[in-house]
XYZ file of C-alpha atoms in Angstrom:
301
model
C -23.568 1.327 27.077
C -24.549 -1.359 24.561
C -23.196 -4.788 25.523
C -20.881 -6.448 22.990
C -21.585 -10.006 21.864
C -19.475 -12.825 20.459
C -18.473 -12.728 16.793
C -19.985 -15.709 14.895
C -17.723 -18.056 12.940
C -19.525 -17.158 9.701
C -18.219 -13.616 10.168
C -14.850 -14.418 11.749
C -13.667 -16.910 9.102
C -14.060 -14.576 6.074
C -12.252 -11.779 7.921
C -9.255 -14.008 8.689
C -9.034 -15.391 5.154
C -9.489 -12.040 3.398
C -6.964 -10.214 5.549
C -4.468 -13.090 5.309
C -4.732 -13.163 1.516
C -3.956 -9.451 1.330
C -0.336 -9.927 2.409
C 0.966 -12.341 -0.257
C -1.112 -10.663 -2.972
C 0.087 -7.276 -1.740
C 3.671 -8.509 -2.006
C 2.974 -9.436 -5.623
C 1.432 -6.020 -6.177
C 4.329 -3.915 -4.856
C 6.658 -5.864 -7.145
C 4.649 -4.504 -10.077
C 3.734 -0.968 -8.934
C 4.848 1.700 -6.397
C 3.302 0.965 -2.963
C 1.484 4.255 -2.308
C 0.158 4.415 -5.862
C -1.088 0.842 -5.458
C -2.746 1.761 -2.162
C -4.370 4.888 -3.598
C -5.808 3.106 -6.636
C -7.132 0.344 -4.400
C -8.874 2.812 -2.101
C -10.292 4.909 -4.958
C -11.737 1.808 -6.622
C -13.159 0.644 -3.297
C -14.756 4.062 -2.780
C -16.537 3.810 -6.122
C -17.823 0.303 -5.535
C -18.953 0.905 -1.960
C -20.629 4.180 -2.958
C -22.570 2.422 -5.712
C -23.624 -0.325 -3.318
C -24.683 2.248 -0.730
C -26.751 4.228 -3.239
C -28.446 1.151 -4.714
C -29.289 -0.210 -1.260
C -30.372 3.243 -0.068
C -27.998 3.177 2.874
C -27.997 6.003 5.392
C -24.929 8.209 5.004
C -23.127 9.661 8.037
C -23.682 13.389 8.477
C -22.318 16.274 10.489
C -19.798 15.402 13.155
C -20.222 11.678 12.569
C -19.132 12.165 8.946
C -15.878 13.729 10.113
C -15.302 10.988 12.673
C -15.915 8.320 10.027
C -13.347 9.962 7.744
C -10.739 10.071 10.527
C -11.350 6.398 11.305
C -10.834 5.596 7.610
C -7.502 7.434 7.409
C -6.273 5.528 10.455
C -7.746 2.094 9.751
C -7.144 1.873 6.005
C -4.782 4.663 4.974
C -2.139 4.083 7.642
C -2.582 0.317 7.652
C -2.375 -0.367 3.909
C 0.145 2.386 3.208
C 2.406 1.140 5.977
C 2.126 -2.516 4.988
C 2.686 -2.003 1.259
C 5.514 0.431 1.956
C 7.185 -2.142 4.194
C 6.853 -4.964 1.673
C 8.141 -2.723 -1.142
C 11.480 -2.331 0.685
C 11.889 -6.047 1.254
C 9.967 -6.938 4.390
C 8.517 -10.431 3.773
C 4.743 -10.751 3.527
C 4.654 -13.149 6.476
C 6.662 -10.794 8.706
C 4.392 -7.873 7.770
C 1.390 -10.007 8.676
C 2.987 -10.826 12.016
C 3.431 -7.166 12.892
C -0.198 -6.380 12.048
C -1.231 -9.407 14.116
C -0.073 -7.549 17.211
C -3.222 -5.460 16.703
C -5.267 -7.466 19.242
C -2.714 -6.886 21.994
C -2.287 -3.185 21.279
C -6.027 -2.618 20.774
C -6.954 -4.407 24.004
C -4.346 -2.457 25.965
C -5.515 0.856 24.518
C -9.180 -0.061 25.054
C -8.522 -0.867 28.704
C -6.764 2.476 29.227
C -8.808 4.802 27.011
C -12.269 3.213 26.988
C -12.127 1.602 30.433
C -12.966 -1.733 28.811
C -12.753 -4.712 31.161
C -10.478 -7.624 30.238
C -11.886 -10.953 31.442
C -9.554 -13.846 32.242
C -10.725 -15.690 29.137
C -10.006 -12.790 26.805
C -6.689 -12.147 28.549
C -5.742 -15.786 27.966
C -6.667 -15.364 24.294
C -4.446 -12.305 24.016
C -1.544 -14.131 25.660
C -1.927 -17.009 23.208
C -1.997 -14.471 20.383
C 1.306 -12.996 21.536
C 2.829 -16.467 21.754
C 1.544 -17.357 18.265
C 3.039 -14.182 16.794
C 6.320 -14.605 18.683
C 6.762 -18.232 17.635
C 6.058 -17.549 13.979
C 8.100 -14.330 13.904
C 11.016 -16.086 15.569
C 10.988 -18.749 12.892
C 10.947 -16.141 10.137
C 13.815 -14.170 11.681
C 15.904 -17.323 12.011
C 15.207 -18.164 8.364
C 16.065 -14.662 7.098
C 18.976 -14.062 9.465
C 18.031 -10.404 10.070
C 15.116 -8.035 10.512
C 14.509 -5.467 7.772
C 14.503 -1.844 9.086
C 11.431 -1.323 6.890
C 9.532 -3.023 9.685
C 9.024 0.522 11.029
C 6.592 1.167 8.173
C 4.660 -1.937 9.186
C 4.552 -0.561 12.738
C 2.914 2.595 11.351
C 0.283 0.321 9.831
C -0.186 -1.433 13.168
C -0.629 1.809 15.102
C -3.099 3.160 12.551
C -5.113 -0.060 12.514
C -5.418 -0.246 16.304
C -6.206 3.447 16.729
C -8.738 3.321 13.890
C -10.676 0.428 15.406
C -10.942 2.166 18.758
C -11.860 5.492 17.142
C -14.574 3.696 15.161
C -16.003 2.178 18.318
C -15.826 5.381 20.363
C -16.979 8.070 17.923
C -18.653 6.545 14.868
C -21.520 4.643 16.471
C -23.854 2.541 14.294
C -22.528 3.705 10.917
C -23.835 1.692 7.960
C -20.945 -0.530 6.731
C -21.637 0.303 3.069
C -21.821 4.090 3.239
C -19.360 4.216 6.123
C -16.885 2.089 4.192
C -17.200 4.415 1.189
C -16.488 7.492 3.313
C -13.563 5.806 5.045
C -12.039 4.580 1.783
C -12.381 8.042 0.208
C -10.702 9.771 3.155
C -7.903 7.221 3.214
C -7.405 7.525 -0.561
C -7.013 11.303 -0.254
C -4.439 10.959 2.520
C -2.340 8.262 0.834
C -2.753 9.891 -2.579
C -1.086 13.044 -1.256
C 1.948 10.938 -0.341
C 1.893 9.121 -3.700
C 2.388 12.459 -5.490
C 5.951 12.528 -4.165
C 6.639 8.832 -4.776
C 9.252 7.608 -7.241
C 8.821 4.630 -9.554
C 6.241 3.450 -12.062
C 4.137 0.428 -12.932
C 6.383 -2.293 -14.354
C 3.850 -5.106 -14.825
C 0.349 -3.911 -15.744
C -1.364 -7.364 -15.939
C -0.067 -8.380 -12.512
C -0.944 -5.014 -10.978
C -4.471 -5.203 -12.421
C -5.016 -8.746 -11.149
C -3.778 -7.891 -7.667
C -5.886 -4.742 -7.489
C -8.996 -6.651 -8.579
C -8.613 -9.054 -5.664
C -7.613 -6.400 -3.139
C -10.557 -4.170 -4.060
C -13.337 -6.740 -4.377
C -12.306 -9.047 -1.550
C -10.269 -6.815 0.729
C -11.715 -3.334 0.498
C -15.370 -4.169 -0.209
C -16.113 -7.504 1.470
C -13.341 -7.177 4.051
C -14.343 -3.656 5.051
C -17.989 -4.631 5.404
C -17.159 -7.693 7.513
C -14.718 -5.826 9.744
C -17.080 -2.923 10.460
C -19.796 -5.439 11.240
C -17.454 -7.329 13.587
C -16.606 -4.098 15.442
C -20.328 -3.309 15.766
C -21.154 -6.806 17.051
C -18.223 -7.599 19.308
C -16.339 -4.334 19.832
C -12.877 -3.324 18.651
C -10.958 -5.677 20.959
C -12.878 -8.808 19.945
C -12.698 -7.909 16.252
C -8.957 -7.289 16.590
C -8.413 -10.661 18.286
C -9.298 -12.411 15.020
C -6.027 -11.224 13.515
C -3.976 -13.533 15.709
C -4.806 -16.216 13.140
C -3.823 -14.070 10.129
C -0.001 -14.633 10.070
C -0.084 -18.455 9.913
C -2.898 -18.374 7.341
C -0.932 -15.816 5.335
C 2.075 -18.144 5.472
C -0.038 -20.978 4.065
C -1.379 -18.789 1.263
C 2.128 -17.564 0.458
C 3.122 -21.162 -0.335
C 1.434 -21.311 -3.776
C 1.555 -17.555 -4.439
C 5.156 -16.758 -3.477
C 6.736 -20.192 -3.241
C 7.323 -19.864 0.514
C 7.090 -23.275 2.199
C 5.363 -23.132 5.624
C 7.780 -23.774 8.475
C 7.204 -25.775 11.629
C 6.867 -22.453 13.450
C 4.082 -21.405 11.059
C 2.211 -24.677 11.626
C 2.493 -24.231 15.398
C 1.361 -20.634 15.003
C -1.797 -21.823 13.220
C -2.834 -23.895 16.223
C -2.024 -21.171 18.731
C -3.659 -18.472 16.615
C -6.849 -20.512 16.246
C -7.024 -21.048 20.010
C -6.445 -17.333 20.541
C -9.358 -16.464 18.245
C -11.702 -18.864 20.050
C -10.863 -17.408 23.451
C -10.643 -13.801 22.310
C -14.085 -13.751 20.695
C -16.036 -15.527 23.430
C -18.579 -13.381 25.246
C -17.802 -12.305 28.787
C -19.858 -13.969 31.489
C -22.375 -11.569 32.974
C -21.530 -10.437 36.460
C -23.622 -12.252 39.094
C -26.451 -10.116 40.369
C -26.814 -9.670 44.077
C -29.907 -11.291 45.515
C -32.516 -8.750 46.557
C -32.905 -8.520 50.347
C -36.040 -9.994 51.772
C -38.691 -7.564 52.949
C -39.656 -7.745 56.578
C -42.879 -6.627 58.129
């Protein structure tokens, strides 16, 4: 089995920022358009862009069984995740709370990887996961105290969490070295078909075309194209668990970005979550120390 390596900061930082920005901008988007329609249009646009990039760069496209596995990973990773998140925010779940639910991805992914893929959890990575849980709990507790209640729509965000975690593991287990450009196009297309089927039965219409267009431009170019490429690369380099550990830092960063975008002032809990989330990312993405090799016995005459 190929050994996973650490995820470099030049790859980790864009992933955290892009994913964090998707929550406040997504909240703006669902205020202007129905959530599943918004998700479908985003994924269709991403499919077109990634397909063009793949063709121009002459990327290798997945074929046969790997094509089917790539499509399944896309439905889980992007269809369930984005559909669940936007659906949750459309019924009033705050962007920061939605981000906090998705940030449980490292814990759930690591637990599933240990059970399903027999992946070893070193003490360092376990400490990073514990810090991630604390960061999420502290920030979520502050949000619940501020709101006074927890929106039942959080169940939709949990669907997004389950899809995201399962998709990362499925990608690692069945998709192999799929090119991020062509693989991202296939995954976005499969996810668009799945969410689009749900959107056919959705009520509501676009109420603010300029805002919806602006949000979709950012979500497609930054989130679906650059974010997808970076995330698939992170999974290939460090494995699903290490890539997932980056998302411990997403909720506090999302809270900071929501300040100018949504007028939400960061709380003390959010500031504390930033420090804990950053520490979690550092520990969670460090490479495991190689097991000491036994010294070869001396030969005797």
